[in-house]
Coordinates of N, CA and C in Angstrom, one line a residue:
M168 N -3.2 0.3 -0.2 CA -2.5 -0.6 -0.5 C -2.9 -1.0 -2.1
G169 N -2.4 -1.8 -2.2 CA -2.7 -2.6 -4.0 C -1.3 -2.4 -4.1
V170 N -0.8 -3.4 -5.8 CA 0.1 -3.7 -6.8 C 1.3 -2.3 -6.3
S171 N 2.3 -3.2 -6.9 CA 3.7 -2.2 -7.2 C 3.1 -1.4 -8.8
G172 N 3.4 -0.3 -8.3 CA 3.2 1.0 -9.9 C 1.4 1.2 -9.6
S173 N 0.4 1.0 -8.3 CA -0.6 1.5 -8.5 C -0.9 3.0 -8.0
G174 N -0.1 3.8 -7.7 CA 0.1 5.4 -7.1 C 0.0 5.1 -6.0
K175 N 0.0 4.4 -5.0 CA 0.2 4.0 -3.0 C 0.6 5.3 -2.8
T176 N 1.6 5.7 -3.3 CA 3.1 6.8 -2.5 C 2.4 8.2 -3.3
T177 N 2.0 8.3 -4.8 CA 1.5 9.8 -5.0 C 0.4 10.1 -3.8
T178 N -0.3 9.2 -4.1 CA -2.0 9.6 -3.7 C -1.4 9.6 -1.7
G179 N -0.9 8.9 -1.3 CA -0.5 8.5 0.3 C -0.1 10.1 0.8
A180 N 0.9 10.5 0.4 CA 1.5 12.0 -0.1 C 0.5 12.8 0.1
E181 N 0.2 12.8 -0.6 CA -1.4 13.4 -1.0 C -2.3 13.7 -0.1
L182 N -2.7 12.8 0.2 CA -3.9 12.8 1.3 C -3.2 13.0 2.5
A183 N -1.9 12.6 3.3 CA -1.4 12.6 4.5 C -1.3 14.5 4.5
R184 N -0.3 14.5 3.2 CA -0.8 16.4 3.5 C -1.9 17.2 3.9
R185 N -2.9 16.7 2.9 CA -3.8 17.7 3.1 C -5.1 17.1 4.3
L186 N -4.5 15.9 4.8 CA -5.3 16.0 6.5 C -4.0 15.9 7.3
R187 N -2.8 16.8 7.2 CA -1.9 17.0 7.8 C -1.3 16.1 9.3
V188 N -1.2 14.8 8.7 CA -0.4 14.1 9.6 C 0.7 13.2 8.8
P189 N 1.7 12.4 9.6 CA 2.6 12.1 9.0 C 2.5 11.0 7.8
F190 N 3.4 10.7 7.0 CA 3.4 10.1 5.8 C 4.4 8.8 6.2
A191 N 4.6 7.9 5.5 CA 5.5 6.9 5.5 C 5.4 6.0 4.5
D192 N 6.0 5.7 3.6 CA 6.5 5.5 2.0 C 6.5 3.4 2.7
A193 N 5.6 2.0 2.5 CA 6.7 1.1 3.4 C 7.7 0.8 2.3
D194 N 8.3 0.8 1.0 CA 9.3 0.9 0.5 C 11.2 1.1 1.2
E195 N 10.3 1.9 2.1 CA 11.7 2.2 3.5 C 11.6 1.6 4.1
F196 N 10.7 0.4 4.5 CA 11.2 -0.7 5.2 C 11.2 -1.8 5.2
H197 N 11.8 -1.9 3.6 CA 12.4 -3.2 3.2 C 13.7 -3.0 3.8
P198 N 14.0 -4.2 4.3 CA 15.5 -4.8 4.4 C 16.1 -4.9 3.1
A199 N 17.0 -4.8 3.3 CA 18.6 -4.5 2.1 C 17.9 -5.9 1.4
S200 N 17.6 -7.0 1.9 CA 18.1 -7.9 1.6 C 16.7 -8.4 0.5
N201 N 15.9 -7.7 0.9 CA 14.5 -7.7 0.3 C 14.7 -7.2 -1.0
I202 N 15.0 -6.0 -1.1 CA 15.4 -5.0 -1.8 C 16.1 -5.6 -3.0
A203 N 17.7 -6.0 -2.7 CA 18.2 -7.0 -3.5 C 17.7 -8.4 -4.2
K204 N 16.3 -8.8 -3.8 CA 15.8 -10.4 -4.1 C 14.7 -9.1 -5.1
M205 N 13.8 -8.1 -5.0 CA 13.2 -7.7 -6.1 C 13.8 -7.3 -7.4
S206 N 15.0 -6.5 -6.9 CA 15.6 -5.8 -8.2 C 16.5 -7.1 -9.1
A207 N 16.5 -8.4 -8.5 CA 16.6 -9.6 -9.4 C 15.7 -10.0 -10.1
G208 N 14.3 -9.5 -9.5 CA 13.2 -10.4 -10.4 C 12.8 -11.1 -9.8
V209 N 12.9 -11.6 -8.8 CA 12.6 -12.6 -7.3 C 11.2 -11.9 -6.8
P210 N 10.1 -12.7 -7.0 CA 9.8 -12.2 -5.8 C 9.3 -12.6 -4.2
L211 N 9.2 -11.4 -3.5 CA 8.7 -11.9 -1.7 C 8.3 -13.2 -1.8
D212 N 8.5 -13.3 -0.9 CA 7.6 -14.7 -0.2 C 7.1 -14.2 1.3
D213 N 6.0 -15.0 1.8 CA 5.9 -14.1 3.0 C 7.1 -13.7 3.9
A214 N 7.8 -14.7 4.1 CA 9.0 -14.5 4.9 C 10.5 -13.6 5.2
D215 N 9.6 -13.4 3.4 CA 10.8 -12.3 3.0 C 9.9 -11.3 4.1
R216 N 8.3 -10.6 3.9 CA 7.9 -9.7 3.9 C 7.7 -10.0 5.3
E217 N 7.9 -10.5 6.7 CA 7.6 -10.3 8.2 C 8.3 -9.4 8.4
P218 N 9.7 -9.1 8.4 CA 10.1 -8.1 9.5 C 9.8 -6.5 8.9
W219 N 9.6 -6.5 7.7 CA 9.0 -5.6 7.0 C 7.6 -5.2 7.4
L220 N 6.5 -6.1 7.4 CA 5.2 -6.2 8.2 C 5.4 -5.9 9.5
A221 N 6.4 -6.1 10.5 CA 6.9 -5.7 11.2 C 7.2 -4.1 11.5
A222 N 7.8 -4.2 10.8 CA 8.4 -2.6 10.7 C 7.4 -1.7 10.9
I223 N 6.2 -1.5 9.8 CA 5.6 -1.2 9.3 C 4.6 -0.9 10.4
A224 N 4.0 -2.2 11.2 CA 3.1 -2.1 12.0 C 3.8 -1.3 13.7
R225 N 4.8 -1.8 13.2 CA 5.9 -0.5 14.7 C 5.4 0.8 14.3
W226 N 5.1 1.2 12.9 CA 4.9 2.9 12.6 C 3.5 3.2 12.8
L227 N 2.9 2.0 12.6 CA 1.4 2.2 12.4 C 0.9 2.7 14.3
A228 N 2.0 1.4 15.2 CA 1.5 1.7 16.7 C 2.2 3.2 17.1
E229 N 3.0 3.6 16.2 CA 3.5 5.2 16.7 C 3.1 6.3 16.6
H230 N 2.0 5.8 15.4 CA 1.1 7.0 15.0 C -0.3 6.7 14.9
A231 N -0.8 6.1 16.4 CA -1.9 5.8 16.8 C -2.7 7.0 16.4
D232 N -2.2 8.3 16.5 CA -3.0 9.4 16.8 C -3.4 10.0 15.2
G233 N -3.2 9.4 13.8 CA -2.8 9.6 13.1 C -2.0 9.3 11.9
G234 N -2.4 8.8 11.0 CA -0.9 9.1 10.0 C -1.2 8.0 8.8
V235 N -0.8 7.9 8.1 CA -0.8 7.5 6.4 C 0.3 7.0 6.0
V236 N 0.3 5.3 6.2 CA 1.4 4.3 5.2 C 0.9 4.0 4.3
T237 N 1.6 3.9 3.2 CA 1.6 3.4 2.1 C 2.1 1.8 1.9
C238 N 1.7 0.7 1.6 CA 1.7 -0.4 1.6 C 1.0 -1.8 1.0
S239 N 1.5 -2.1 -0.3 CA 0.7 -2.9 -0.6 C -0.4 -4.4 0.2
A240 N 0.2 -4.0 1.2 CA -1.2 -5.1 1.9 C -1.5 -5.9 1.1
L241 N -1.2 -7.6 0.6 CA -1.8 -7.4 -0.9 C -2.4 -8.7 -0.5
K242 N -2.1 -9.3 0.6 CA -3.1 -10.6 1.1 C -3.8 -10.3 2.6
R243 N -4.9 -10.7 3.1 CA -5.6 -10.8 4.3 C -5.0 -10.7 5.2
A244 N -4.2 -11.6 5.3 CA -3.2 -11.9 6.5 C -2.1 -10.8 6.9
F245 N -2.0 -10.5 5.6 CA -1.1 -9.2 6.2 C -1.5 -7.9 6.6
R246 N -3.0 -7.6 5.9 CA -4.0 -6.8 6.7 C -4.1 -6.6 8.3
D247 N -4.5 -8.1 8.3 CA -4.7 -8.8 10.0 C -3.6 -8.3 10.5
R248 N -2.2 -8.5 10.1 CA -1.2 -8.2 10.8 C -1.0 -6.3 11.0
L249 N -1.0 -6.0 10.3 CA -1.9 -4.5 10.6 C -2.6 -4.0 11.2
R250 N -4.1 -4.4 11.4 CA -4.7 -3.9 12.0 C -4.6 -3.8 13.3
T251 N -3.7 -5.6 14.1 CA -3.2 -5.8 15.1 C -2.4 -4.5 16.0
A252 N -1.8 -3.9 15.5 CA -0.5 -2.8 16.1 C -2.0 -1.1 15.4
A253 N -2.8 -1.7 14.9 CA -3.6 -0.2 14.5 C -5.0 -0.6 14.3
P254 N -5.7 -0.6 14.9 CA -6.9 -1.3 15.0 C -8.3 -0.5 14.2
G255 N -7.6 1.0 14.1 CA -8.2 1.9 13.2 C -8.4 1.7 12.2
A256 N -7.3 1.0 11.9 CA -6.5 1.0 10.5 C -7.8 1.1 9.0
Y257 N -7.7 2.2 8.5 CA -8.9 1.9 7.4 C -8.2 2.0 5.7
F258 N -8.0 0.9 5.1 CA -7.5 0.5 4.0 C -8.3 0.9 2.4
V259 N -7.2 2.1 1.6 CA -7.5 2.3 0.6 C -6.9 1.9 -1.0
H260 N -7.9 0.8 -1.0 CA -7.3 -0.3 -2.3 C -7.6 0.5 -3.9
L261 N -6.3 0.8 -4.2 CA -5.8 1.2 -5.9 C -5.5 0.4 -6.7
A262 N -6.9 0.0 -6.8 CA -7.2 -0.9 -8.0 C -7.1 -1.0 -8.9
G263 N -6.4 -2.0 -10.4 CA -7.1 -1.4 -11.7 C -6.1 -2.4 -12.6
D264 N -6.3 -2.3 -14.3 CA -6.0 -2.9 -14.7 C -4.7 -3.0 -14.3
A265 N -4.1 -4.7 -14.8 CA -2.7 -4.9 -14.8 C -1.9 -4.4 -15.7
E266 N -2.4 -3.7 -17.3 CA -1.9 -3.3 -18.3 C -1.2 -1.9 -18.0
V267 N -2.5 -1.4 -16.9 CA -1.9 0.1 -16.9 C -0.4 0.2 -15.5
V268 N -0.9 -0.7 -14.7 CA 0.1 -0.8 -14.0 C 1.1 -1.0 -14.5
T269 N 1.5 -2.1 -15.5 CA 2.7 -2.6 -16.3 C 3.5 -1.2 -16.9
G270 N 2.3 -0.3 -17.3 CA 3.2 0.3 -17.9 C 4.2 1.6 -17.2
R271 N 3.1 2.0 -16.1 CA 3.7 2.6 -15.4 C 4.7 2.1 -14.3
V272 N 5.0 0.8 -14.0 CA 5.8 0.2 -14.0 C 7.2 0.4 -14.8
A273 N 6.9 0.1 -16.3 CA 8.0 0.0 -16.7 C 9.0 1.6 -16.6
A274 N 7.6 2.8 -16.7 CA 8.2 3.8 -17.2 C 8.8 4.3 -16.1
R275 N 9.3 3.9 -14.9 CA 9.5 4.0 -13.6 C 11.0 3.4 -14.3
A276 N 12.3 4.7 -13.8 CA 13.8 4.7 -14.0 C 14.3 4.9 -12.2
D277 N 13.6 5.0 -11.6 CA 14.6 5.3 -10.2 C 14.0 4.5 -8.7
H278 N 13.6 3.2 -9.6 CA 12.8 2.2 -8.8 C 13.2 0.8 -8.7
F279 N 13.4 0.4 -7.2 CA 13.7 -1.4 -7.5 C 13.1 -2.6 -8.1
M280 N 11.5 -2.1 -8.2 CA 11.0 -2.9 -8.6 C 10.5 -3.5 -9.6
P281 N 10.9 -4.4 -10.7 CA 10.7 -4.4 -12.3 C 9.7 -4.9 -12.3
V282 N 9.3 -4.8 -13.5 CA 7.9 -4.8 -14.4 C 7.9 -6.3 -14.5
A283 N 8.8 -7.5 -14.1 CA 8.8 -8.9 -14.1 C 8.2 -9.2 -13.1
L284 N 7.9 -8.4 -11.7 CA 7.1 -9.0 -10.6 C 5.8 -8.3 -10.4
V285 N 5.5 -7.7 -11.2 CA 4.0 -7.6 -11.4 C 2.8 -8.2 -11.6
A286 N 2.9 -9.1 -12.6 CA 2.3 -10.8 -12.4 C 1.9 -11.0 -11.1
S287 N 3.4 -11.4 -10.7 CA 2.9 -11.9 -9.3 C 2.3 -11.3 -8.1
Q288 N 2.9 -10.1 -8.2 CA 1.8 -9.3 -7.5 C 0.3 -9.5 -7.3
F289 N -0.3 -9.2 -8.8 CA -1.7 -9.0 -9.2 C -1.7 -10.6 -8.6
A290 N -1.3 -11.8 -8.6 CA -1.0 -13.5 -8.2 C -1.5 -13.3 -7.1
A291 N -0.7 -12.8 -6.0 CA -0.6 -12.6 -4.8 C -1.8 -11.6 -4.2
L292 N -2.4 -10.6 -4.9 CA -3.6 -9.7 -4.3 C -4.6 -10.4 -4.1
E293 N -4.9 -10.5 -2.4 CA -6.8 -10.8 -2.0 C -7.3 -8.8 -1.6
P294 N -8.2 -9.3 -2.7 CA -9.0 -7.7 -2.4 C -9.5 -7.7 -1.0
L295 N -10.1 -6.3 -1.0 CA -10.6 -6.3 0.6 C -12.2 -7.6 0.4
E296 N -12.0 -7.9 1.9 CA -13.2 -8.5 1.7 C -14.4 -7.4 2.5
P297 N -15.7 -7.9 1.9 CA -16.9 -7.0 2.8 C -16.7 -6.8 4.6
D298 N -16.2 -7.8 5.2 CA -15.6 -7.4 6.9 C -14.7 -6.1 7.2
E299 N -13.5 -5.9 6.1 CA -12.9 -4.8 6.2 C -13.1 -3.6 5.6
R300 N -12.7 -3.1 7.0 CA -12.6 -1.2 6.5 C -12.3 -0.4 5.6
G301 N -12.2 0.2 4.9 CA -11.7 0.3 3.6 C -12.4 0.4 2.8
L302 N -12.4 1.2 1.3 CA -12.8 1.1 0.1 C -11.9 1.1 -1.2
V303 N -12.2 0.6 -1.8 CA -11.5 0.1 -3.6 C -11.9 1.5 -4.4
L304 N -10.6 2.2 -5.3 CA -10.8 2.9 -5.7 C -10.1 2.6 -6.9
D305 N -10.8 3.5 -7.8 CA -9.9 3.1 -9.8 C -8.3 3.9 -9.9
L306 N -7.7 3.0 -9.5 CA -6.0 3.8 -9.7 C -5.9 4.5 -10.6
D307 N -6.9 4.6 -11.8 CA -6.7 5.6 -13.1 C -7.2 6.4 -12.8
Q308 N -7.4 7.2 -11.6 CA -8.5 8.3 -11.4 C -7.4 9.2 -11.1
P309 N -7.3 10.2 -11.2 CA -6.7 12.0 -11.2 C -6.4 11.7 -9.5
V310 N -5.2 12.1 -8.8 CA -4.7 12.2 -7.6 C -5.8 13.1 -6.8
D311 N -5.9 13.7 -7.2 CA -7.1 14.8 -6.2 C -8.5 14.3 -6.2
V312 N -8.6 13.5 -6.7 CA -9.6 12.7 -7.3 C -9.5 11.5 -6.6
L313 N -8.8 11.1 -6.2 CA -9.0 9.7 -5.1 C -8.7 10.4 -3.6
V314 N -7.9 10.9 -3.6 CA -7.8 12.3 -2.5 C -9.5 12.8 -1.8
D315 N -9.9 13.7 -2.5 CA -11.2 14.2 -2.4 C -12.1 12.5 -2.1
T316 N -12.1 12.0 -2.5 CA -12.9 9.9 -2.4 C -12.2 10.1 -1.0
C317 N -11.4 10.2 -0.9 CA -10.8 9.1 0.6 C -11.2 10.3 1.8
L318 N -10.6 11.5 1.4 CA -11.2 12.5 2.5 C -12.7 12.2 2.9
T319 N -14.3 11.9 2.1 CA -14.8 12.0 1.8 C -15.4 10.7 2.7
A320 N -14.7 9.7 2.2 CA -15.1 8.5 2.9 C -15.0 8.7 3.9
A321 N -13.8 9.4 4.7 CA -13.0 9.0 6.1 C -14.5 9.9 6.8
E322 N -14.8 11.3 6.5 CA -15.8 11.6 7.1 C -16.8 11.4 7.5
G323 N -17.4 10.3 6.7 CA -18.6 9.2 6.9 C -17.8 8.2 8.0
R324 N -16.9 7.7 8.5 CA -16.8 6.2 9.3 C -17.5 6.8 10.8

């Protein structure tokens, strides 16, 4: 989980590869209307996110035996929704500095999320709470370090 540009896709894909489980990127679950809205620089509201979260929840339920899905999961309510479909869900929050994320998003040429929406994502972000299963990692770490930390944490669960 984390804001756009935090490295969710790169880290999640490598984690799934090393775990030998299916991988899905939540961006693939957005309806065309959401992509059009974000491309136009308009932040999504909770109603826009509803069909997207429902699709991710279905994917999680279909992969109850293991899988990695990247998802911003910015709000506790969104994570609660995903946990309903996958009670064993473990969240890895790739957290970091807004300037680093803004630079990453600005450097992407092939993504629908404009840099103008980074601030709105940080504004909406509700960090993991103590009762939520997961960990927070510094998004500025190398991917191998992030994945190794995830694997170590998974072993200790």
